[in-house]
XYZ file of C-alpha atoms in Angstrom:
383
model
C 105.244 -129.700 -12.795
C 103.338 -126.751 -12.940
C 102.934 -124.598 -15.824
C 100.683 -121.982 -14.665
C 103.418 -121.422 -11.710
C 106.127 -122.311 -14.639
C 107.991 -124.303 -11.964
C 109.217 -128.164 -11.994
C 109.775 -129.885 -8.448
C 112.431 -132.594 -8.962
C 114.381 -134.883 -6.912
C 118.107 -134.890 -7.523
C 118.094 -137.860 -9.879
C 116.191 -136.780 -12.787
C 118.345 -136.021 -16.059
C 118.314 -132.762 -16.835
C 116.361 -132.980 -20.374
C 113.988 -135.036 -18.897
C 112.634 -131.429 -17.176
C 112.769 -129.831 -20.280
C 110.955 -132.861 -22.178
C 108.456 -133.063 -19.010
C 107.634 -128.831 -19.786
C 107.369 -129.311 -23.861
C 103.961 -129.691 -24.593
C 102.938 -126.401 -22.155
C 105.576 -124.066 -24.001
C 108.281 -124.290 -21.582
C 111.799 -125.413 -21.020
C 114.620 -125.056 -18.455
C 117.287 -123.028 -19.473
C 120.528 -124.414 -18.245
C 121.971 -126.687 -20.875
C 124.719 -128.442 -19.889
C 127.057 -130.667 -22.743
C 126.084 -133.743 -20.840
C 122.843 -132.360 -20.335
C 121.316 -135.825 -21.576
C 123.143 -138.348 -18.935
C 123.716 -135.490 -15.855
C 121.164 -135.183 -12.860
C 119.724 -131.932 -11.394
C 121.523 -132.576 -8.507
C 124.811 -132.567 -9.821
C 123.882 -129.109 -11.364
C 123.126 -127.734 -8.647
C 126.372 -129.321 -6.372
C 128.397 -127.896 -9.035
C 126.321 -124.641 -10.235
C 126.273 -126.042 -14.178
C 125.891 -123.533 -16.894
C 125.988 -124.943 -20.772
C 126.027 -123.554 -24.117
C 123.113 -120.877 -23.183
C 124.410 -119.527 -19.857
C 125.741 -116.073 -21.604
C 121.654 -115.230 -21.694
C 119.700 -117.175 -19.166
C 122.509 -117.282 -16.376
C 123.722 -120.919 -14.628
C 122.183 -123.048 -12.446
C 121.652 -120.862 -9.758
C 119.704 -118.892 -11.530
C 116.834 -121.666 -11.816
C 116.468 -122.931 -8.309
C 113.573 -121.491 -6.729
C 113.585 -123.425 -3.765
C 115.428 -126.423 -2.025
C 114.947 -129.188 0.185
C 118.085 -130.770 1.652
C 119.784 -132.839 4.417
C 122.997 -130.680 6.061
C 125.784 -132.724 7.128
C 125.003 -132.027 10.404
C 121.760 -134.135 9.881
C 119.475 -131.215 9.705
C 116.532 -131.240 7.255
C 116.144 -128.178 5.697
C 113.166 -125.914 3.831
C 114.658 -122.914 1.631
C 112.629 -120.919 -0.960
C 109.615 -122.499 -2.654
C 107.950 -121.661 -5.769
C 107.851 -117.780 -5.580
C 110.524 -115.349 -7.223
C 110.670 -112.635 -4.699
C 112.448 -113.470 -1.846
C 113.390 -112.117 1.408
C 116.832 -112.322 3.998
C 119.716 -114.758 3.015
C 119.933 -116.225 -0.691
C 120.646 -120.024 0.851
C 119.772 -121.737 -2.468
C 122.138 -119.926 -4.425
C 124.541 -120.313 -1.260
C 124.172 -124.303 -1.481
C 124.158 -124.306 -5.321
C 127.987 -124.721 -6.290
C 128.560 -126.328 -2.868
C 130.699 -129.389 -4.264
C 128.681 -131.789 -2.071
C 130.313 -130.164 1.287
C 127.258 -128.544 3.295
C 124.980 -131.582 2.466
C 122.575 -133.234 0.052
C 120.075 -131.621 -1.893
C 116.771 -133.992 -1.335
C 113.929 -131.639 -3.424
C 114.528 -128.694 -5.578
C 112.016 -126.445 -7.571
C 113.081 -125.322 -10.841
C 112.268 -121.902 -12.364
C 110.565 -123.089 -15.831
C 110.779 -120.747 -19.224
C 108.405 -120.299 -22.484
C 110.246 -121.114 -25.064
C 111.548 -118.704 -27.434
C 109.140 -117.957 -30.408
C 112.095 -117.565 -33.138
C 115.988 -118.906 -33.619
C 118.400 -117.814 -35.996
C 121.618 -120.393 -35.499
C 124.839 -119.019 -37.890
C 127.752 -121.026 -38.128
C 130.852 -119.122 -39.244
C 134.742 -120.667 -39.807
C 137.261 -118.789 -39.233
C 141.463 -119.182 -40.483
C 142.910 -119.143 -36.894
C 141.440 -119.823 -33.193
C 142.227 -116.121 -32.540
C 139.988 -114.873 -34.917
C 136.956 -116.738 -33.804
C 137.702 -115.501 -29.877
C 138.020 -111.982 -31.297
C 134.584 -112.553 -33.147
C 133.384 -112.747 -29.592
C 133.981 -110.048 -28.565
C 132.948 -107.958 -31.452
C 129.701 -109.543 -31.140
C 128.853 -108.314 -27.817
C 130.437 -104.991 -28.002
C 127.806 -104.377 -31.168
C 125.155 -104.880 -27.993
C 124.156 -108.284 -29.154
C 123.038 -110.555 -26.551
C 122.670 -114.132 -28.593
C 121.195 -116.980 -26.212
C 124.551 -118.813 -27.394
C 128.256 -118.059 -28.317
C 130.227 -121.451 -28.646
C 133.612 -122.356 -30.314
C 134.999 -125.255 -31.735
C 138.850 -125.256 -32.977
C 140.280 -127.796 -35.308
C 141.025 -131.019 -33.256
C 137.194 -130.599 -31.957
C 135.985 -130.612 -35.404
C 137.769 -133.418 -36.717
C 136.374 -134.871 -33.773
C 132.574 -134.422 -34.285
C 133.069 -135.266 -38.087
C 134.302 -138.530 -37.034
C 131.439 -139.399 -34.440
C 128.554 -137.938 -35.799
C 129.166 -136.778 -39.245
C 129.087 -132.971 -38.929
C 129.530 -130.897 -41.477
C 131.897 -127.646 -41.062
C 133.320 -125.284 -43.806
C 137.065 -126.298 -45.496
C 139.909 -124.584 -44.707
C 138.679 -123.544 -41.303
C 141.210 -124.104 -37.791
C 137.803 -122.693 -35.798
C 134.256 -122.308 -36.149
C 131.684 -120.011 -33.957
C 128.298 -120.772 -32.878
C 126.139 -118.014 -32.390
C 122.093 -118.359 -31.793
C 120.065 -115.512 -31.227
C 116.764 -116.070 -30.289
C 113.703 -114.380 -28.583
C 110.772 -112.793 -30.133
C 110.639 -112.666 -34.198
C 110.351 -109.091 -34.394
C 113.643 -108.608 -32.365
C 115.447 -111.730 -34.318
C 115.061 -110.474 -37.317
C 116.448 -107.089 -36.324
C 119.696 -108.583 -34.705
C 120.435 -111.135 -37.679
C 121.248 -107.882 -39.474
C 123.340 -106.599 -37.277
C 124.690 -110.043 -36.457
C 125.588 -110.935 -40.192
C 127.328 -107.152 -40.537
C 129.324 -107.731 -37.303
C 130.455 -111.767 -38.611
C 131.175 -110.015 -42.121
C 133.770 -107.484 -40.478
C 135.905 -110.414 -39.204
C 136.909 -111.696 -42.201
C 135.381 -115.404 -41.543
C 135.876 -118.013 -44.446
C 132.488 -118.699 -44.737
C 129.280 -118.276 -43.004
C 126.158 -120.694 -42.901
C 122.882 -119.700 -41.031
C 120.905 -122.749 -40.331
C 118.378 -122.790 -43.072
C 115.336 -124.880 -40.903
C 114.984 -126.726 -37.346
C 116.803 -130.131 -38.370
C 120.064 -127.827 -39.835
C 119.680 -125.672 -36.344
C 119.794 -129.257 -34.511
C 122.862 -130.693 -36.598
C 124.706 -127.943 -35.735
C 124.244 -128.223 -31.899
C 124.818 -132.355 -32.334
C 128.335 -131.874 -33.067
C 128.765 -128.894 -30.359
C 127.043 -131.814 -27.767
C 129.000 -134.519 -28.889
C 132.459 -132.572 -28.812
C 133.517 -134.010 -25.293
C 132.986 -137.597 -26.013
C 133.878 -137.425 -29.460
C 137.440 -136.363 -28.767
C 137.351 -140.033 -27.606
C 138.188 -140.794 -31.000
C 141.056 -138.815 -31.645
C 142.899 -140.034 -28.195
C 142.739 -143.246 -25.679
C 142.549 -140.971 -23.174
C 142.331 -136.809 -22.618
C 142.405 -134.077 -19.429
C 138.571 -132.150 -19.415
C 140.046 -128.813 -17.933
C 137.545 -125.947 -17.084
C 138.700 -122.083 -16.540
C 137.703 -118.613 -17.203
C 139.203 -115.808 -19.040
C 137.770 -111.889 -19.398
C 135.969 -112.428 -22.432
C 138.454 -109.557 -24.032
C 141.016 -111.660 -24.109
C 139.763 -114.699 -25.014
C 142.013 -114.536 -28.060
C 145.383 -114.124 -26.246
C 144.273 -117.363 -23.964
C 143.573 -119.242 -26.924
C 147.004 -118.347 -28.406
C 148.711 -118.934 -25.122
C 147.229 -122.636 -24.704
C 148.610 -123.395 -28.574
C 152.208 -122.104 -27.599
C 151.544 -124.744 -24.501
C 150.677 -127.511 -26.926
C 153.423 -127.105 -29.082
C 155.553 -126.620 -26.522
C 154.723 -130.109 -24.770
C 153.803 -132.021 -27.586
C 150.323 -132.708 -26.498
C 147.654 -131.962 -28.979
C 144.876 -129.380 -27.106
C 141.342 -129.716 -28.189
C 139.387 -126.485 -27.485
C 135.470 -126.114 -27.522
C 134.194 -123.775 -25.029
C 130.971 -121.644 -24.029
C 133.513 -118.171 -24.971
C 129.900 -115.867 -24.401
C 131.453 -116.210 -21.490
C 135.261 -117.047 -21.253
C 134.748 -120.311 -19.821
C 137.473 -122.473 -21.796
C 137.473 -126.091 -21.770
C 140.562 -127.478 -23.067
C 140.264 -130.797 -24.069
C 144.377 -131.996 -23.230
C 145.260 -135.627 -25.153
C 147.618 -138.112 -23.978
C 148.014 -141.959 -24.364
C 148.494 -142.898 -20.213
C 150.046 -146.390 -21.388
C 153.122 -144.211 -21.873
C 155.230 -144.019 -19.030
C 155.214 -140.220 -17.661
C 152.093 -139.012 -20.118
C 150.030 -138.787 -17.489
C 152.106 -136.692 -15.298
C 152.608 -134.104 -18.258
C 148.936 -133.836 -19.631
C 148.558 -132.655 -15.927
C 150.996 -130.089 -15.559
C 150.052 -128.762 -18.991
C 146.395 -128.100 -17.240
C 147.299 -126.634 -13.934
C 149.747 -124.068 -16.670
C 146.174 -123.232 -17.887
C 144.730 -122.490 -14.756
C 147.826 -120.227 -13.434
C 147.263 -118.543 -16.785
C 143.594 -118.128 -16.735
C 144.439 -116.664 -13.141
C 147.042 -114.554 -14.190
C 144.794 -112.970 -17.100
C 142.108 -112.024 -14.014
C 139.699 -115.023 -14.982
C 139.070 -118.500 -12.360
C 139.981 -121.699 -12.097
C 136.282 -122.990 -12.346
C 133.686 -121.795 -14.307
C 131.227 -125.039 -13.737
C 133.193 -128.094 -13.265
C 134.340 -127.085 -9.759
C 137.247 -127.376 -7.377
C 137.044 -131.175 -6.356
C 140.579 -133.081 -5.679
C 141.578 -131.959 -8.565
C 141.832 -128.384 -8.199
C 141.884 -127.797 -4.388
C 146.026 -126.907 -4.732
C 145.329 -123.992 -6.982
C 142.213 -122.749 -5.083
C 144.889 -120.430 -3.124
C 146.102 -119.009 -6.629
C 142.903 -117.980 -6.617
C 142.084 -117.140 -3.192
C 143.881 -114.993 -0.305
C 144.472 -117.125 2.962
C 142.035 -115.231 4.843
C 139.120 -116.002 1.501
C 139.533 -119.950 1.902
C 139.184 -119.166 5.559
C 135.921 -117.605 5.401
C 135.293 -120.417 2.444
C 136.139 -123.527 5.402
C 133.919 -121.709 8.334
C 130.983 -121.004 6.082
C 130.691 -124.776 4.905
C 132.034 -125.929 8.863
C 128.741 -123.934 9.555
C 126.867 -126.613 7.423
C 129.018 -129.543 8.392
C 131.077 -128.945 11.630
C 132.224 -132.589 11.543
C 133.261 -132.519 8.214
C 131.144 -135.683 7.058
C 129.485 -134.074 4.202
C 131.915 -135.122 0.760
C 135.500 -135.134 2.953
C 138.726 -134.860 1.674
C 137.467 -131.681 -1.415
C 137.849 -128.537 -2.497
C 140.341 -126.515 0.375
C 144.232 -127.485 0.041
C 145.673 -129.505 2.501
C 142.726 -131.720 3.234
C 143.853 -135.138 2.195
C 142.134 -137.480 0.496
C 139.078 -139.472 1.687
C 138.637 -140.973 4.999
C 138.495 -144.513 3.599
C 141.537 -146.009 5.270
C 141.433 -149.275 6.596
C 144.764 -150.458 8.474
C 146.659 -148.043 6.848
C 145.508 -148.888 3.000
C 142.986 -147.462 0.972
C 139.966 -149.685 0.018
C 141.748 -149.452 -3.785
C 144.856 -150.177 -2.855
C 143.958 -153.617 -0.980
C 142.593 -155.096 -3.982
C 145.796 -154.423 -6.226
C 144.189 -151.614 -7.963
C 146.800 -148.191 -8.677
C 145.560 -145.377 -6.270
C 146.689 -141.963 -6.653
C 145.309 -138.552 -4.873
């Protein structure tokens, strides 16, 4: 680490707060914050170009990575970028960040550090309905705010995070926003004003501005602990990830509780809406027959809808198995063409992560005399 340079050299193993923790005492931080940002690695950031709760301001992963060492699949050992900003011909780290694994594997990678902002100002506000809160979004940054976060929580989430860490949300609320602004205290206290005026106009049920550091940190505890906490409310659930035009973030929301009712499943929504990136949490119990099969037909519905509305299918958790048969909703032909010869250019044989991301591949090659390693030892295998 080196704070004069404000860069961190990492290999791909260190947990992402561990750079942050690493930068404290000089001022610093790094700025992509992932939910799992305590248990994931650098590397898998970078594979899968991971944003977090304060992506709307300080951008993804991509964003961060000043430089890269890596090994292609073709064996090659590779030197791009280094600790300098300016740089000159082809962007190849932010071409191998998002790569899903498929040019190679990331060996060294220097991190783009931050100062840490002088000021926060954290305001939780409820709201009656889910469609209120995602048109709070967008009312936000139409007034020309630009908070470091904008998160949502609906109802199931909530009940959720109660459970598992005791949060504490306003009654009578089906959604609540997160919105932090934070940057010099000067400028904070200019935009809370604006903020609170701009909160007040959407009829919210209540608002609470985090009063000192440890309510600021309670708040984001029960945003963190969403994911896992749904745990609670399910034996087991469907993570989707896709992207709507922040605009109509309120119409997707509506659409994906017509979906719920309309299957039966109960839909758990928390998602970074700063910008559009939805995370439907879908709950099932897969000890009954045929569950399964419908908590996953209920998420590739949100995809084709997140598609149809002129959003992705990704907006950090990537393609993967998955995914790969809606990558050509997505895509033209002639796209996932260019998409197969540019990572073929990494990886002609193919070695690098096999069987993910582009349609048609098949699974794995980890056949052995017709059976999968899985299936020889009696354990259920399914693509």
């Amino acid at each position: 680490l080196d704070p004069d340079e404000r860069v961190a050299v990492v290999e791909p193993g260190v947990i992402n707060t561990q750079v942050t923790a690493a930068a404290a005492p000089f001022g610093l931080h790094y700025a992509p914050d992932p939910s799992s940002q305590s248990i994931c690695t650098i590397g898998g950031n970078v594979a899968f170009n991971s944003g977090g709760a304060h992506c709307l301001k300080y951008g993804m992963t991509a964003n961060h990575v000043l430089g890269l060492k890596a090994v292609l699949g073709s064996g090659e050992v590779v030197e791009w970028g280094g600790a300098g900003r300016d740089r000159l011909g082809p962007d190849w780290c932010g071409l191998f960040t998002g790569h899903e694994g498929l040019f190679g594997i990331a060996l060294e990678i220097t991190l783009q550090l931050l100062p840490r902002a002088e000021c926060f100002h954290t305001v939780l506000a409820g709201y009656r309905t889910l469609e209120q809160a995602g048109d709070a979004v967008a009312a936000v940054i139409a007034a020309g705010l630009l908070p470091g976060a904008l998160e949502i929580m609906d109802a199931l989430a909530l009940e959720a995070a109660r459970a598992a860490v005791h949060a504490e949300y306003p009654p009578g609320c089906e959604a609540v926003l997160i919105v932090e602004l934070e940057g010099p205290r000067e400028a904070v206290a200019v935009e809370r004003d604006r903020l609170e005026s701009v909160l007040a106009s959407g009829n919210p049920v209540a608002v609470r501005p985090a009063r000192d550091a440890a309510e600021r940190l309670a708040i984001w505890k029960g945003r963190k602990s969403a994911f896992s906490a749904v745990g609670r409310l399910s034996p087991d659930f469907i993570v989707q990830d896709g992207v709507v035009p922040r605009r109509r973030l309120g119409e997707a929301l509506r659409q994906i509780a017509a979906l719920s009712q309309e299957s039966g499943l109960r839909i758990a929504n928390v998602f970074h809406a700063g910008d559009g990136n939805l995370h439907p949490l879908i709950l099932f119990d897969g000890r009954q027959p045929g569950a399964l099969a419908r908590a996953e037909a209920v998420a590739g519905r949100i995809l084709k809808l997140c598609v149809e509305m002129g959003g992705s299918i990704t907006g950090e958790h990537g393609i993967g198995v998955e995914k790969r048969e809606f990558l050509t909703d997505l895509f033209s032909p002639d796209e996932v063409d260019v998409q197969k010869r540019i990572r073929a250019a990494f990886d002609p044989d193919g070695l690098a992560n096999p069987g993910k991301m582009f349609p048609g591949t098949g699974a794995p090659a980890l056949t052995h005399h017709g059976l999968h390693p899985l299936e020889r030892e009696g354990v259920i295998f399914r693509e």
